[in-house]
Coordinates of C-alpha atoms in Angstrom, one line a residue:
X90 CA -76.6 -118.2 -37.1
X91 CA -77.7 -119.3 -33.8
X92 CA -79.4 -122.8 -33.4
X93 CA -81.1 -124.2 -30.7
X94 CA -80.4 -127.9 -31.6
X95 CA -76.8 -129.5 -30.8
X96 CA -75.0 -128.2 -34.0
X97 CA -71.4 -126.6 -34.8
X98 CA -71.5 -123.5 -37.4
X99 CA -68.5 -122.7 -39.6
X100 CA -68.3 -119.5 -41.1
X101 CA -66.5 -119.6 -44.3
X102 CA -66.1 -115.6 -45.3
X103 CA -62.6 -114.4 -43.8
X104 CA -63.4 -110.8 -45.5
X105 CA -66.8 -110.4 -43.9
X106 CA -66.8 -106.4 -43.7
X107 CA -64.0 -105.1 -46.2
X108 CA -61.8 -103.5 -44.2
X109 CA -58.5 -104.3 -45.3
X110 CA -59.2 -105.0 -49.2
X111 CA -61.9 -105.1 -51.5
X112 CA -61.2 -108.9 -52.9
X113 CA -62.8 -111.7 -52.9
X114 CA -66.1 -109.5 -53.7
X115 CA -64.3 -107.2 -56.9
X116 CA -65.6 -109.7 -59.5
X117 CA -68.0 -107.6 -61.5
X118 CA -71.8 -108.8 -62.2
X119 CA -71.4 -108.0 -65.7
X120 CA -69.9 -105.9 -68.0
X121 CA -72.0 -102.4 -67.2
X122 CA -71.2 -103.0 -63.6
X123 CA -68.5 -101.1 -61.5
X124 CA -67.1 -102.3 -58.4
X125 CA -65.4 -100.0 -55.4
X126 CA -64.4 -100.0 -52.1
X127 CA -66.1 -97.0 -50.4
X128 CA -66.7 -95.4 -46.9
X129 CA -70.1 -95.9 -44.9
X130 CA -70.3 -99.5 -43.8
X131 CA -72.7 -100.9 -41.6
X132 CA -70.1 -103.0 -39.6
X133 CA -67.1 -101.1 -39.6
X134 CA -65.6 -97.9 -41.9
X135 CA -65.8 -99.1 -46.0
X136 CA -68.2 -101.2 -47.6
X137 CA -68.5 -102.5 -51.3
X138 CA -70.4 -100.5 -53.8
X139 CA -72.1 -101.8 -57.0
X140 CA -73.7 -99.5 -59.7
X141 CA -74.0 -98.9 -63.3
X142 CA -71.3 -97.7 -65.5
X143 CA -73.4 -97.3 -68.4
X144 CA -75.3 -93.8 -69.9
X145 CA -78.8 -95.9 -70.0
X146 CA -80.3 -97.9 -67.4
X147 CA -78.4 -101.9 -66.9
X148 CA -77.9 -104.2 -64.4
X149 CA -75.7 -104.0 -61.5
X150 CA -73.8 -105.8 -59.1
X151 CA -71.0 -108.3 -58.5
X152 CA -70.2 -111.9 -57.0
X153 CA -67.2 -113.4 -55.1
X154 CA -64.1 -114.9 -56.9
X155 CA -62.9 -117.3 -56.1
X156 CA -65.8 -119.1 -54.6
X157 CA -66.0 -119.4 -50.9
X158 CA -67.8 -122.8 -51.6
X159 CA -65.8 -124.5 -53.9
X160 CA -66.5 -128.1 -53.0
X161 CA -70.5 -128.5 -51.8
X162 CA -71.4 -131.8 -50.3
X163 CA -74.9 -132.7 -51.8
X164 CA -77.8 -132.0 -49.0
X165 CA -75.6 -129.8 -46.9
X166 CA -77.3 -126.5 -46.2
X167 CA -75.8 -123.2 -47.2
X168 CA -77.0 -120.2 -45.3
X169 CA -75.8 -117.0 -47.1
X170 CA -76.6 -113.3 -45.8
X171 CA -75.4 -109.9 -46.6
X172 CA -76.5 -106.6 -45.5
X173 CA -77.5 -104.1 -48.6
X174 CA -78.2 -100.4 -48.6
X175 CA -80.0 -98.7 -51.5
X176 CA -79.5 -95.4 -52.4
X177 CA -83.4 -94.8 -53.5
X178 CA -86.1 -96.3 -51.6
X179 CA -88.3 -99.2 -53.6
X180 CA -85.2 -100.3 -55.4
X181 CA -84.9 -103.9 -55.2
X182 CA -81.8 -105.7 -54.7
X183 CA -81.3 -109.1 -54.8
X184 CA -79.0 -111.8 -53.0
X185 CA -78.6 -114.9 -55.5
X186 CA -76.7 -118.5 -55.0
X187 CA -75.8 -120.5 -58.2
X188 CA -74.8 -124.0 -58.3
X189 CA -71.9 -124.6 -61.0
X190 CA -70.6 -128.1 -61.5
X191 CA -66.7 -128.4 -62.6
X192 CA -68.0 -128.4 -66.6
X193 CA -69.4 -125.1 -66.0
X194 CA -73.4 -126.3 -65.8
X195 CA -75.8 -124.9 -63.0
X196 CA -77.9 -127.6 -61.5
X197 CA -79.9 -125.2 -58.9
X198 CA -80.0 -121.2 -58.4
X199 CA -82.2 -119.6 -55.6
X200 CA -82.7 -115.8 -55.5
X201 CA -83.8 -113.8 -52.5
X202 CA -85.2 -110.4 -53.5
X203 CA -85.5 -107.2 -51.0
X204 CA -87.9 -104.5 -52.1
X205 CA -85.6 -101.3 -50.6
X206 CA -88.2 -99.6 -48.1
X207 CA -85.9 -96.5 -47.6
X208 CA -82.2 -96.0 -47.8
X209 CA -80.9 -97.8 -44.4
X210 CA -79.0 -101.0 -44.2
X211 CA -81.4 -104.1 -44.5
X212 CA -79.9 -107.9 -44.3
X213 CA -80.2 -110.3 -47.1
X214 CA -80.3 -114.0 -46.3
X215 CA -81.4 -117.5 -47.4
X216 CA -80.7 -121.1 -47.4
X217 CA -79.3 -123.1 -49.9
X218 CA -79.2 -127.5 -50.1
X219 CA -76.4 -128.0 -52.5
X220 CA -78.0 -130.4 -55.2
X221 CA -74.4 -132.1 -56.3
X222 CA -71.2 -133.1 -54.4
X223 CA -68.0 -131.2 -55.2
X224 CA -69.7 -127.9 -57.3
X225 CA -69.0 -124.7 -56.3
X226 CA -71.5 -122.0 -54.9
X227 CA -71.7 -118.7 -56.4
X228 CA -72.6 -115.8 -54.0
X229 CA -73.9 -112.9 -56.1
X230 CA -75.3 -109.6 -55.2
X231 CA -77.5 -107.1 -57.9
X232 CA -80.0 -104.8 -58.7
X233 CA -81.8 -104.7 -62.1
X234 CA -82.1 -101.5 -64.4
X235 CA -80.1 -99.4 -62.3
X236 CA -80.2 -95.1 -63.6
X237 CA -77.1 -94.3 -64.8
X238 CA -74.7 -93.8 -62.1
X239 CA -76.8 -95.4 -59.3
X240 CA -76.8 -98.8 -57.6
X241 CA -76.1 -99.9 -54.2
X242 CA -73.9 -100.7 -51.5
X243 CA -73.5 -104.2 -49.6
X244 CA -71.5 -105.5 -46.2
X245 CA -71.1 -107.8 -43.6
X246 CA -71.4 -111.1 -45.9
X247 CA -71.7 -114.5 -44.0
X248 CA -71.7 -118.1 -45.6
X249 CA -71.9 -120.5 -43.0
X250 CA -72.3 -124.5 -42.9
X251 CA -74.3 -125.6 -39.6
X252 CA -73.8 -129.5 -38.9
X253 CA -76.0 -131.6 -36.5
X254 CA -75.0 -133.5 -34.0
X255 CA -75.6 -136.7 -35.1
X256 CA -76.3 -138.3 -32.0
X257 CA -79.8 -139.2 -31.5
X258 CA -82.2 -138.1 -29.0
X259 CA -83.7 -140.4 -25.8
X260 CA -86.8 -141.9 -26.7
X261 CA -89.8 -142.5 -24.8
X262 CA -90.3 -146.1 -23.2
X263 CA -93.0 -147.8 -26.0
X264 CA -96.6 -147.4 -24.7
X265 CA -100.1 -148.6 -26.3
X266 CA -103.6 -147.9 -24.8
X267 CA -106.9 -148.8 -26.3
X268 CA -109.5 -146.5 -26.6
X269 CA -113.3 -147.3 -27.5
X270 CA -114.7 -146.5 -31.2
X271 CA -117.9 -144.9 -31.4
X272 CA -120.9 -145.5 -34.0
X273 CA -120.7 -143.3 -36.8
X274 CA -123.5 -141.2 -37.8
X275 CA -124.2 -140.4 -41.4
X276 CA -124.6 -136.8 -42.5
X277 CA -126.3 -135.5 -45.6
X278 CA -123.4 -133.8 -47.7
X279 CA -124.6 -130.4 -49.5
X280 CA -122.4 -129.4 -52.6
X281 CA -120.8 -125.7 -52.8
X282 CA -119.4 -124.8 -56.3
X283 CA -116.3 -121.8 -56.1
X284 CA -115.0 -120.0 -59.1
X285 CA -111.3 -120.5 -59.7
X286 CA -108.9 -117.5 -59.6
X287 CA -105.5 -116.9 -61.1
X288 CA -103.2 -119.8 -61.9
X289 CA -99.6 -119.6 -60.1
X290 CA -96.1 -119.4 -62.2
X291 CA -94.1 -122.1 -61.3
X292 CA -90.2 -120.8 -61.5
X293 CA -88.2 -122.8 -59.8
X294 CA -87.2 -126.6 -60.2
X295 CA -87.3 -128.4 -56.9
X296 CA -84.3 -130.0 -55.1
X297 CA -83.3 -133.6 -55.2
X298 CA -83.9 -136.0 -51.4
X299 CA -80.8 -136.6 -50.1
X300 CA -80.8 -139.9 -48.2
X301 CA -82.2 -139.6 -45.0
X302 CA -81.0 -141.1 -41.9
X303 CA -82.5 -144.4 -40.5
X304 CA -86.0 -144.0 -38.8
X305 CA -85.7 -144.9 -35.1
X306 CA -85.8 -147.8 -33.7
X307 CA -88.4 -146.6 -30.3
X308 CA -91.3 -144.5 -30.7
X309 CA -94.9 -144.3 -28.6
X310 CA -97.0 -146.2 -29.9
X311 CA -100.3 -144.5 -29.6
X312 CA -103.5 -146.4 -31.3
X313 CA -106.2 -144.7 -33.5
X314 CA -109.5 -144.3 -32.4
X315 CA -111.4 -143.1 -35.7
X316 CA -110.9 -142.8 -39.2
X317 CA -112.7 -140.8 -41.7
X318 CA -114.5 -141.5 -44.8
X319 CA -112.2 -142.3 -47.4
X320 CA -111.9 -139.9 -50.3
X321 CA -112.9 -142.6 -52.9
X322 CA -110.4 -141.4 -55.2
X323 CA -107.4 -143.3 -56.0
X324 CA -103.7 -141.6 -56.0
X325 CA -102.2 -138.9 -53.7
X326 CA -105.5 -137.3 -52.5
X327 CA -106.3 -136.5 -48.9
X328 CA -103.8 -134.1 -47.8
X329 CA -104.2 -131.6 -44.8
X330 CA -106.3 -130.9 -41.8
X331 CA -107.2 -128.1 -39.4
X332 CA -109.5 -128.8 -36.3
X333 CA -112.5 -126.4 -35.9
X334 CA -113.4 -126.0 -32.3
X335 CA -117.5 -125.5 -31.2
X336 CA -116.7 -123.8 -28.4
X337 CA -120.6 -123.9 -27.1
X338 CA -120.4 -127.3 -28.0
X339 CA -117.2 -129.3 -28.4
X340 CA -118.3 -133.0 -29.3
X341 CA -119.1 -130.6 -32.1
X342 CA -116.3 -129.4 -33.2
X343 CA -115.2 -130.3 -36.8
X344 CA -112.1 -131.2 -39.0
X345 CA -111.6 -129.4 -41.9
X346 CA -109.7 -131.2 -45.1
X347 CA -108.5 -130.8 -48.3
X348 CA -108.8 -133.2 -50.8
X349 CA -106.3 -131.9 -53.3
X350 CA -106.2 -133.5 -56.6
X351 CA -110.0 -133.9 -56.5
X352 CA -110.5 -130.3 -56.4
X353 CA -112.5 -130.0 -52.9
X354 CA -112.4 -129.3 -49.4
X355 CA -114.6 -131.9 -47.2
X356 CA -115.6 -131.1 -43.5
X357 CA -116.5 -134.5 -41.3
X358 CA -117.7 -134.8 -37.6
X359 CA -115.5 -136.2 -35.0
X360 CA -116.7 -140.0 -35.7
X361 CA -115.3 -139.7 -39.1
X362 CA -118.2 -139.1 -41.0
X363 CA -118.3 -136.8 -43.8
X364 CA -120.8 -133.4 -43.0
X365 CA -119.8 -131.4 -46.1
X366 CA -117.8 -131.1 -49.3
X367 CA -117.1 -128.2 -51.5
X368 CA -116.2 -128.5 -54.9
X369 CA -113.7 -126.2 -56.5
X370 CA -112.5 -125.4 -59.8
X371 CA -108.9 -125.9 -59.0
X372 CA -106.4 -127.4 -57.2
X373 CA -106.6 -127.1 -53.2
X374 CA -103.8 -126.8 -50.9
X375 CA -103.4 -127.0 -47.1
X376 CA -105.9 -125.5 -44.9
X377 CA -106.0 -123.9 -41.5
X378 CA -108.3 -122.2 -38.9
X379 CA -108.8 -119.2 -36.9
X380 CA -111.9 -118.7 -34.6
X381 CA -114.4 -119.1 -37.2
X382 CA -112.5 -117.6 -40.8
X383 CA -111.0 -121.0 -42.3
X384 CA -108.7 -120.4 -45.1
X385 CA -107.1 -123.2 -47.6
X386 CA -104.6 -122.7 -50.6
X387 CA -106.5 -122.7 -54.0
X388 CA -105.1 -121.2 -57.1
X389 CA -104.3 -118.1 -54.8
X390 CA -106.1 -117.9 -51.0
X391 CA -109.9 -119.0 -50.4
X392 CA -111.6 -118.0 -47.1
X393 CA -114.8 -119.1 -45.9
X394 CA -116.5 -118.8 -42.4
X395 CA -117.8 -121.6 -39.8
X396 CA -121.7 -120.7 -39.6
X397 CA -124.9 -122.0 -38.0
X398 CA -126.8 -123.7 -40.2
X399 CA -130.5 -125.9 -39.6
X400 CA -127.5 -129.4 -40.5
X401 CA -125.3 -128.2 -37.6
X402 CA -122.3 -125.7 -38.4
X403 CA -120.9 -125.6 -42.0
X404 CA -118.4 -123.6 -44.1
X405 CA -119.8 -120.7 -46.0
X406 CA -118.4 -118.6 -48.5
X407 CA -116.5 -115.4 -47.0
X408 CA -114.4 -113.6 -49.3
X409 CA -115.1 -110.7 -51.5
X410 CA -115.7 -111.8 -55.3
X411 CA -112.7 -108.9 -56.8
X412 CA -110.0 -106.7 -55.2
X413 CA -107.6 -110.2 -53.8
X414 CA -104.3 -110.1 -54.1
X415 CA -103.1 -112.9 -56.4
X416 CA -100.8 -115.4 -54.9
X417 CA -100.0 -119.1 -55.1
X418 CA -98.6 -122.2 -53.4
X419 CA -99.8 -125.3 -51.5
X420 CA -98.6 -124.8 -47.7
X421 CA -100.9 -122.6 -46.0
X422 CA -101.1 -121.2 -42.3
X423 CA -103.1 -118.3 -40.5
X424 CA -101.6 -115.5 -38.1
X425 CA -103.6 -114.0 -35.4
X426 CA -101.8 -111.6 -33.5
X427 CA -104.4 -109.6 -31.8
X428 CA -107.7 -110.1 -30.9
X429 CA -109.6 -112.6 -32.3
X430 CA -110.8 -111.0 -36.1
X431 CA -109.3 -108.7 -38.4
X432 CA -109.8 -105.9 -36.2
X433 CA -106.3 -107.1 -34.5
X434 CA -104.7 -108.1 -37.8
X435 CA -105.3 -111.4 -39.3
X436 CA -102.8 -112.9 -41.8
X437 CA -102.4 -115.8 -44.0
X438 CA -99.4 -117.3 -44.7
X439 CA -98.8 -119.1 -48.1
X440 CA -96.1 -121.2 -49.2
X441 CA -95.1 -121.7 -52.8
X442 CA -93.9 -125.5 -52.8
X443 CA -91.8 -124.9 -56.7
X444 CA -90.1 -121.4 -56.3
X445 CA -89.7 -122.4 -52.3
X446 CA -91.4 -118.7 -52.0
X447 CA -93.1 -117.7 -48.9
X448 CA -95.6 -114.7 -48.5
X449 CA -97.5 -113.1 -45.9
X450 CA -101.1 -111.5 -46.9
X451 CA -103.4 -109.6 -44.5
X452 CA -106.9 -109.9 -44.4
X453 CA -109.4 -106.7 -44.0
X454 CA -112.9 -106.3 -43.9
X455 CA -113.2 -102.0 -45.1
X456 CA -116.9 -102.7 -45.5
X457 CA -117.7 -104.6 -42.4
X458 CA -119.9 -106.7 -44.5
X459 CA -118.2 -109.7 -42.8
X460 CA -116.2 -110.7 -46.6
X461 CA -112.6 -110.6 -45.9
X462 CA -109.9 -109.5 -48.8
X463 CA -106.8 -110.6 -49.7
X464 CA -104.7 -107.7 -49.0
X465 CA -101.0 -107.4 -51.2
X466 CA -97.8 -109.2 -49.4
X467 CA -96.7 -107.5 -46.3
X468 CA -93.8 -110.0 -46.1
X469 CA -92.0 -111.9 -48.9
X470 CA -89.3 -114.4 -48.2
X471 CA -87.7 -117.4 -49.3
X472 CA -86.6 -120.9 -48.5
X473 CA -83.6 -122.5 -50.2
X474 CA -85.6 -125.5 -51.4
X475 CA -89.2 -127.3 -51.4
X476 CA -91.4 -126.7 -48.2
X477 CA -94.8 -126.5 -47.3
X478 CA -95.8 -126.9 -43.7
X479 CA -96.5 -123.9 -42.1
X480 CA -98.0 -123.4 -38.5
X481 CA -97.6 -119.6 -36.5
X482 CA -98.0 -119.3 -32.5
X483 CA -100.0 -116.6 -32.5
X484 CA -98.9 -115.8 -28.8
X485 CA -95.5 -115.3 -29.7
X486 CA -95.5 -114.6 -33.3
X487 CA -93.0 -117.4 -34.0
X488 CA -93.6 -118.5 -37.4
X489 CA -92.8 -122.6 -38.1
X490 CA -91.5 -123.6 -41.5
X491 CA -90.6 -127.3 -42.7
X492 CA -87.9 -127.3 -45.5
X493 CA -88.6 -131.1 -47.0
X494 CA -84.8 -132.0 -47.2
X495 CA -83.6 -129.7 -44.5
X496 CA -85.2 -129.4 -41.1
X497 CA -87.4 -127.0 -39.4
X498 CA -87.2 -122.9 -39.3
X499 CA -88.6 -120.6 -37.0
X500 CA -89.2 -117.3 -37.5
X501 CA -90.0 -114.1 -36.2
X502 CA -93.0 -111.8 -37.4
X503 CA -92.8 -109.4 -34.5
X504 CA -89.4 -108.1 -36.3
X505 CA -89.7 -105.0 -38.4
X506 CA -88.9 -106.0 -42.2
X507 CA -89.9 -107.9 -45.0
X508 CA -87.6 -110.8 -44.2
X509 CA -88.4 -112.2 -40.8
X510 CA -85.4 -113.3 -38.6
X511 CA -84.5 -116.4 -38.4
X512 CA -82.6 -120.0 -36.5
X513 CA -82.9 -123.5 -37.2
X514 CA -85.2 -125.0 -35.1
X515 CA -84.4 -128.9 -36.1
X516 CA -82.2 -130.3 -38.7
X517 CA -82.4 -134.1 -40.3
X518 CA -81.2 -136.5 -37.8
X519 CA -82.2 -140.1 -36.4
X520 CA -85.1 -137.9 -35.0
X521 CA -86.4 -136.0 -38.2
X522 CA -86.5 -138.3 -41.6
X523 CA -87.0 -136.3 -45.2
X524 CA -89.4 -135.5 -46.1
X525 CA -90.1 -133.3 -43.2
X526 CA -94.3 -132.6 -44.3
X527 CA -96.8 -131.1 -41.5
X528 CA -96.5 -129.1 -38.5
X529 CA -99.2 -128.6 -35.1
X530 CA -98.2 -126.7 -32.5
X531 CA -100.2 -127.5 -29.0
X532 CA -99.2 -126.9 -25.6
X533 CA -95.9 -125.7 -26.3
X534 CA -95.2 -128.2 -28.0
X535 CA -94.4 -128.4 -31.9
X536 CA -95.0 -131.8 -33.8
X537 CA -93.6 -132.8 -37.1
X538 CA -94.5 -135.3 -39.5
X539 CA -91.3 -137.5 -40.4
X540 CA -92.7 -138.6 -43.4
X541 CA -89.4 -141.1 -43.8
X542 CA -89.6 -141.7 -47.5
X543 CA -87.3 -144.4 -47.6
X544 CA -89.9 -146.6 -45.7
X545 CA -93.4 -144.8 -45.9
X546 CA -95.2 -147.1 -43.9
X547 CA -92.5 -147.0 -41.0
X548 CA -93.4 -142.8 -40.6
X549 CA -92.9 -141.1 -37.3
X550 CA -93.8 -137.9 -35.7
X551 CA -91.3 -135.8 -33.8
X552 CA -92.4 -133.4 -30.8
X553 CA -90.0 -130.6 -29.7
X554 CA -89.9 -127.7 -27.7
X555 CA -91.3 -124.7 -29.4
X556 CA -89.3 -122.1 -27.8
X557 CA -85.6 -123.9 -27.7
X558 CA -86.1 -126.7 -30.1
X559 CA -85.2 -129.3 -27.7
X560 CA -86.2 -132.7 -29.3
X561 CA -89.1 -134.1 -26.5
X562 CA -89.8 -137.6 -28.0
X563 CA -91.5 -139.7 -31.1
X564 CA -94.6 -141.2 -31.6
X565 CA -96.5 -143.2 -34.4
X566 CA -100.4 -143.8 -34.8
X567 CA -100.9 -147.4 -35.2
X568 CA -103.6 -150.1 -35.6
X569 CA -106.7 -149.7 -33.2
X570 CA -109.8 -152.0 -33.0
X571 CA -111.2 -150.4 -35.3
X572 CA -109.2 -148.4 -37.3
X573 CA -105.6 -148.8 -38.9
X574 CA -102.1 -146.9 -38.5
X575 CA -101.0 -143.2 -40.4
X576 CA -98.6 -143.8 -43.3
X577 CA -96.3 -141.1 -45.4
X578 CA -98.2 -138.3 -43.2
X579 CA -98.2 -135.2 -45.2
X580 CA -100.7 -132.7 -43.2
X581 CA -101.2 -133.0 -39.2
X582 CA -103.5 -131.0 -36.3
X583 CA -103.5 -131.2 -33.1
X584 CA -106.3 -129.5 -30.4
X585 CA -105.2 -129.6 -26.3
X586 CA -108.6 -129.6 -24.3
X587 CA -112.2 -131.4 -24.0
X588 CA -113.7 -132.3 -27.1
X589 CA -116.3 -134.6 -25.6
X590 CA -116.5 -137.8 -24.4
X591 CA -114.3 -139.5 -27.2
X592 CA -111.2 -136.8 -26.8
X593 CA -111.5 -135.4 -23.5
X594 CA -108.0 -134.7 -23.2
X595 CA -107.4 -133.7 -26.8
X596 CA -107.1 -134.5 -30.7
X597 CA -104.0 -135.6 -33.2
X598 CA -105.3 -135.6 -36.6
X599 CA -103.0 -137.4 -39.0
X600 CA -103.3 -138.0 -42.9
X601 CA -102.7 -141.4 -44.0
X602 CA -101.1 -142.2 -47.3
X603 CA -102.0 -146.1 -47.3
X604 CA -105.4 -147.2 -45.7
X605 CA -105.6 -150.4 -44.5
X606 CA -107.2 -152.7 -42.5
X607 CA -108.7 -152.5 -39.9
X608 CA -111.6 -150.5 -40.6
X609 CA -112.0 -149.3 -44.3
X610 CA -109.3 -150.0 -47.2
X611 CA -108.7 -148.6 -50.1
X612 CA -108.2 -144.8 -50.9
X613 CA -106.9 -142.2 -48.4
X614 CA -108.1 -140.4 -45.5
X615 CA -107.2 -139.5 -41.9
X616 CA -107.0 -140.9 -38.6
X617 CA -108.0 -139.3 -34.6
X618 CA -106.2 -140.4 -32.0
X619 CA -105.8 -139.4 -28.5
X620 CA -103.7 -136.7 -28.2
X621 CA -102.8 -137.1 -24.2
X622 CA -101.3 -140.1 -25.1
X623 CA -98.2 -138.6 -27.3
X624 CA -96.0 -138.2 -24.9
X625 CA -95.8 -142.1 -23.5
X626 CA -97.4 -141.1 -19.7
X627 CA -100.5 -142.0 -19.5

């Protein structure tokens, strides 16, 4: 796999195409399988073929013995691939990696599934961080309930190791400017009450941290201007924001947050102050914004609209009440590819934190009666471990994905396929601390939260080149006159351009996980800050 950070790949399949012998990919899946060498590869003349030697319907595939990984190192990333051909269309195979210790135990198993849409070659691949030192890694390729007779056929396998280069990255010369702190404004807060949908399944068990490296020892130091409202809730509450822009009317603009043990999404001004809350039934995940549809992870996906309103603009409600897709997970992002609306495609992306599943959902409006649906998966995917920040470039179709205890992914939506392609845009260095949490894209630019967990209140956040990855500096939010430093970030946003006299050269939004002094203590909320100031040029 190509990677646009500093990193050396080692490939670690020798018989990549089976073109001399069938081995090490001849161990049968199970006992109803049967497992041949046959003509038709897709790289090269003979490929391996998998199907059910049974006289009623069984499973079918097979696995490689010996291992190719018979020695993990715990944290290291495995990225597996194979390329599968079914012989009916909606057959799904599946590409599986199981973690056995030497006493025979499985601490961790990740499955990537593949819906067959015809009977051409598709490719297979996901990423695996080994959970123990010195286990081996199963590969395994099947299908389920195969007819008698029938199955599939699989080639060009790849396991690969990428390693960093451990050498860190320049950092900016240390730079702190002031800014002033306007008088907040109270708002009336109106109450909205939403009726729950369907529950997720929770599948998977998620990975252990490996010890991240060192935070750095040089970062921008960029002060905060404002801080919101606290949530007034104690624990793990305020969690993610998304920055709606008034474009008649900028100082207008709002942030949109989620407030996700407390069941609500609240809306506040740009001096902090809080101009709306919404009160759900169930547990709400990240959020995000496009033109004026704002969507935000709750027990499946929950839209609502930016409207005018006699209080200034608020969220309404703006999905239909039946016909959604079910889905679940915490990290959230929105696609736009076209023009602004559904009428070019708009998409939500949702991120299952616990089964490290990722789906892809567009949104319609048949009836033109301005309530958008929740159309069935277009895309299904998955990460090898726990993830949840999730930010597209709509420009480029370049989906962002953070992989807590791995790095940063990019993807591409403009490729044909369930499974997007895919390279590692940033891996766990002195430049990117576990757990890697929220991602804003602006200018170019994307920005990561190093959350650092092995000294929260010492968190960073990272800024790289969107397009090659190239690692542009660090920065922190710390102490203004009136308002204290971002801690353990989990959710970020980031808007380049005028929003009125306070930000005229932009907003960084950042979610702190310890509020201090100055300004309010106590329970959580989120900071503004200058975002012209990130980069350490003033």
């Amino acid at each position: 796999m190509d990677s646009p950070v500093s990193a050396a790949t080692t490939e670690l399949v020798t018989n990549t195409s089976v073109e001399t012998a069938l081995a090490p990919w001849s161990s049968a899946y199970n006992t109803s399988s049967r497992v041949e060498r046959t003509t038709g590869g897709h790289d090269g003349t003979y490929s391996v073929r998998a199907s059910n030697s049974q006289t009623v319907a069984r499973d079918a595939g097979f696995r490689d013995k010996p291992s190719h990984v018979t020695s993990t190192v715990a944290g290291q990333v495995y990225d597996l691939s194979v390329w599968v051909r079914s012989e009916v269309a909606g057959r799904t195979i599946n590409l599986k990696v199981k973690e056995i210790t030497p006493s025979g135990s499985s601490p961790g198993t990740v499955t990537q599934p593949l819906q067959a849409p015809d009977t051409g070659w598709h490719r297979l691949a996901l990423s695996y961080a080994a959970r123990g030192a010195g286990n081996s890694l199963s590969f395994i390729v099947y299908t389920t309930a195969a007819a008698p007779g029938q199955g599939f056929w699989a080639d060009q396998f790849s396991v690969s190791v990428t390693t960093p280069d451990p050498t860190p990255t320049e950092t900016p010369t240390v730079t702190e400017t002031p800014t002033e702190t306007p008088t907040p404004t109270p708002t009336e807060t109106p109450t909205v009450t939403e009726t729950p949908t369907e529950t997720p399944t929770v599948t998977e068990t998620p990975t252990e941290t490996p010890p991240p490296p060192p935070p750095p020892t040089e970062t921008v130091r960029v002060a905060s201007t404002i801080e919101t409202v606290p949530t007034g809730v104690a624990g793990d509450t305020a969690d993610d924001p998304a920055i709606w822009v008034d474009t008649s009317d900028p100082a207008a603009s709002l942030v949109v947050t989620n407030e996700k043990n407390v069941r609500r999404l609240t809306v506040l001004d740009l001096s902090g102050q809080v101009v709306q809350r919404i009160t759900t039934a169930g547990f709400v995940g990240n959020v995000d914004v496009r033109g004026d549809v704002v969507a935000a992870a709750q027990s499946g996906i929950r839209l609502w609209r930016v409207a005018p309103t006699a209080d200034g603009p608020r969220l309404v409600p703006a999905q239909e009440q039946s016909g959604n897709a079910t889905t679940g997970g915490e990290g959230l992002c929105m696609y736009d590819p076209g023009a602004p609306g559904v009428g070019g495609g708009l998409y939500v992306v949702n991120v299952q934190r616990s089964t490290f599943r990722v789906r892809m959902h567009p949104l319609t409006d048949a009836d033109a009666d301005t309530l958008l649906q929740v159309q069935p998966a277009v895309r299904q995917f998955f990460l090898g471990s726990e993830g949840e920040g999730c930010v597209v470039d709509d420009a480029t179709g370049a989906l962002y994905l953070s992989e807590e205890d791995v790095g940063i992914w990019k993807y591409d939506l403009t490729a044909a396929g369930t499974v997007p392609p895919r390279v590692r845009l940033a891996s766990l260095d002195a430049n990117l601390a576990a757990d890697v949490e929220g991602l804003a894209l602006v200018g170019g630019e994307l920005i990561a939260s190093a959350q650092n967990v092995v000294a929260p209140r010492d968190n960073w956040y990272s800024r790289y080149d969107a397009g090659t990855g190239q690692h542009l500096g660090r920065f922190r939010i710390v102490d203004g006159p009136a308002s204290d430093d971002c801690d353990q970030t989990d959710g970020i946003a980031a808007h380049d351009g005028y929003l009125g006299p306070v930000f005229p050269q932009g907003l960084f939004v950042c979610q702190d996980g310890f509020n201090d002094a100055p300004g309010t203590s106590g329970t959580q909320n989120f900071k503004l800050a200058p975002l012209h100031l990130v980069d350490g040029v003033l």
